[in-house]
């Protein structure tokens, strides 16, 4: 909000209040901006928070300027609306100004509806459950294909190294060459994450997912028909770039299109699809591992799924919030983009939305304008203000998600058990909230990691301790860091910085995954398994402190409320 106030103050000083408001009216922003300026002048925001008085010196709101502006604004807003703002300044317990909601304007302007409702009271998000599933399903196939690659590769490397079953003359591979095959998609995902930083906001979430599906298809086909190792590695890299783009765009698209009441459940279900893909990869790989050139079929299986994902994303509408972001940033006609957003929202919610789509879009627009999304994002803003806080929260979560031992410990766990526990998280995340699951799950991880370390150091004659510790770790991880890490990075970033912010978080995720995967064996040889698991346990304790003091609760909030209240 401070950024918005600063930009308004500068514009009014340069052009004059009446001229500035006339321009806002033409662009459809009059109602929202008048309220924000008026609220600023009397010292409150639209829900009665009295914090603007601290900004007087910085933005030159001296007594003379305030008096002049208040006179003009009383005239423009009307006596009743101005009295409402003044009443809130003297009594913050009063409800948000209702008289502003009565001010109506011509069709197509943001002011057609109520002021931003950042106090938890919103238009009912009516939706059809069947209609809401499809915008989740096709992006989630990107997670399924990622998980399938993990599972299938473990069997494909066995097949490609076999003298009798590989079907190639270059089967005699070194450990480095096998490493290139297994980690090729991971390095591709790092490249995809870097690409997403620059192309995400330009393409939009839907087109980024279509591009990811094309790369999945191309990578799968190149890998499956590879005549030699270099071509196979290129195919793995291309497939990995698809992973990076899909894991970046899928949580954003789901978060921006899902109803608030089930947003957590749907994004967590994407993690379920990743584990489901791993189970499918292991299963299909086991069936094909004894067939000549079976590794080609294992990788080729991804192709039809990639086609389904691409066709599904082509059919689905764009994210209404991304369209509205383009609108308020002047990247197209406000009226046309608003109508497009209404049409997309109707398709996403189904018939149950009735006639409320225009009202919901107006509310989104007003809230986006209120939290200051009008400016296009700059690189410098990524490391200041709200986005810096979001980076600390999101980057911290995905970093701890990996460096508490996940890539190594889960390697020993049964995928079917991971599937069951992820399903439990899906059912609980919108009921209990993010913080309780994170705090409870990570506490269980701490206990399990110290128990694993103690097994290797003191209880090596009691294997039941290792089994219990491993199951506890898997269960606790899959109801905490596993799904909620991806969920929160999709929620926490401001809209105009979400594409770039999420790309950094995804990059941190894959980079930390690669680091832990690479370092686990050398550290195990150097320190011993017991000390290494104790080290992971200590990091998990640090992550628990981080969650308790830094990570906010976002259950039940709209994405705009998260930006206004949690950052």
PDB file of C-alpha atoms in Angstrom, residues 405 408-409 412 515-525 529 532-533 536:
ATOM      1  CA  UNK A 405      17.200 -35.122   3.957  1.00  0.00           C
ATOM      2  CA  UNK A 408      17.939 -39.314   0.384  1.00  0.00           C
ATOM      3  CA  UNK A 409      15.636 -40.572   3.137  1.00  0.00           C
ATOM      4  CA  UNK A 412      14.455 -45.882   0.971  1.00  0.00           C
ATOM      5  CA  UNK A 515      22.990 -30.665  -3.780  1.00  0.00           C
ATOM      6  CA  UNK A 516      21.602 -33.108  -1.226  1.00  0.00           C
ATOM      7  CA  UNK A 517      21.457 -35.943  -3.783  1.00  0.00           C
ATOM      8  CA  UNK A 518      25.070 -35.307  -4.789  1.00  0.00           C
ATOM      9  CA  UNK A 519      26.426 -34.792  -1.262  1.00  0.00           C
ATOM     10  CA  UNK A 520      24.632 -37.612   0.586  1.00  0.00           C
ATOM     11  CA  UNK A 521      26.965 -40.492  -0.337  1.00  0.00           C
ATOM     12  CA  UNK A 522      30.248 -38.563   0.222  1.00  0.00           C
ATOM     13  CA  UNK A 523      28.990 -37.194   3.556  1.00  0.00           C
ATOM     14  CA  UNK A 524      27.791 -40.631   4.613  1.00  0.00           C
ATOM     15  CA  UNK A 525      31.255 -42.059   3.884  1.00  0.00           C
ATOM     16  CA  UNK A 529      25.161 -42.506   8.603  1.00  0.00           C
ATOM     17  CA  UNK A 532      24.641 -37.488   9.039  1.00  0.00           C
ATOM     18  CA  UNK A 533      21.081 -38.169  10.186  1.00  0.00           C
ATOM     19  CA  UNK A 536      19.587 -33.581   9.171  1.00  0.00           C
TER      20      UNK A 536
END
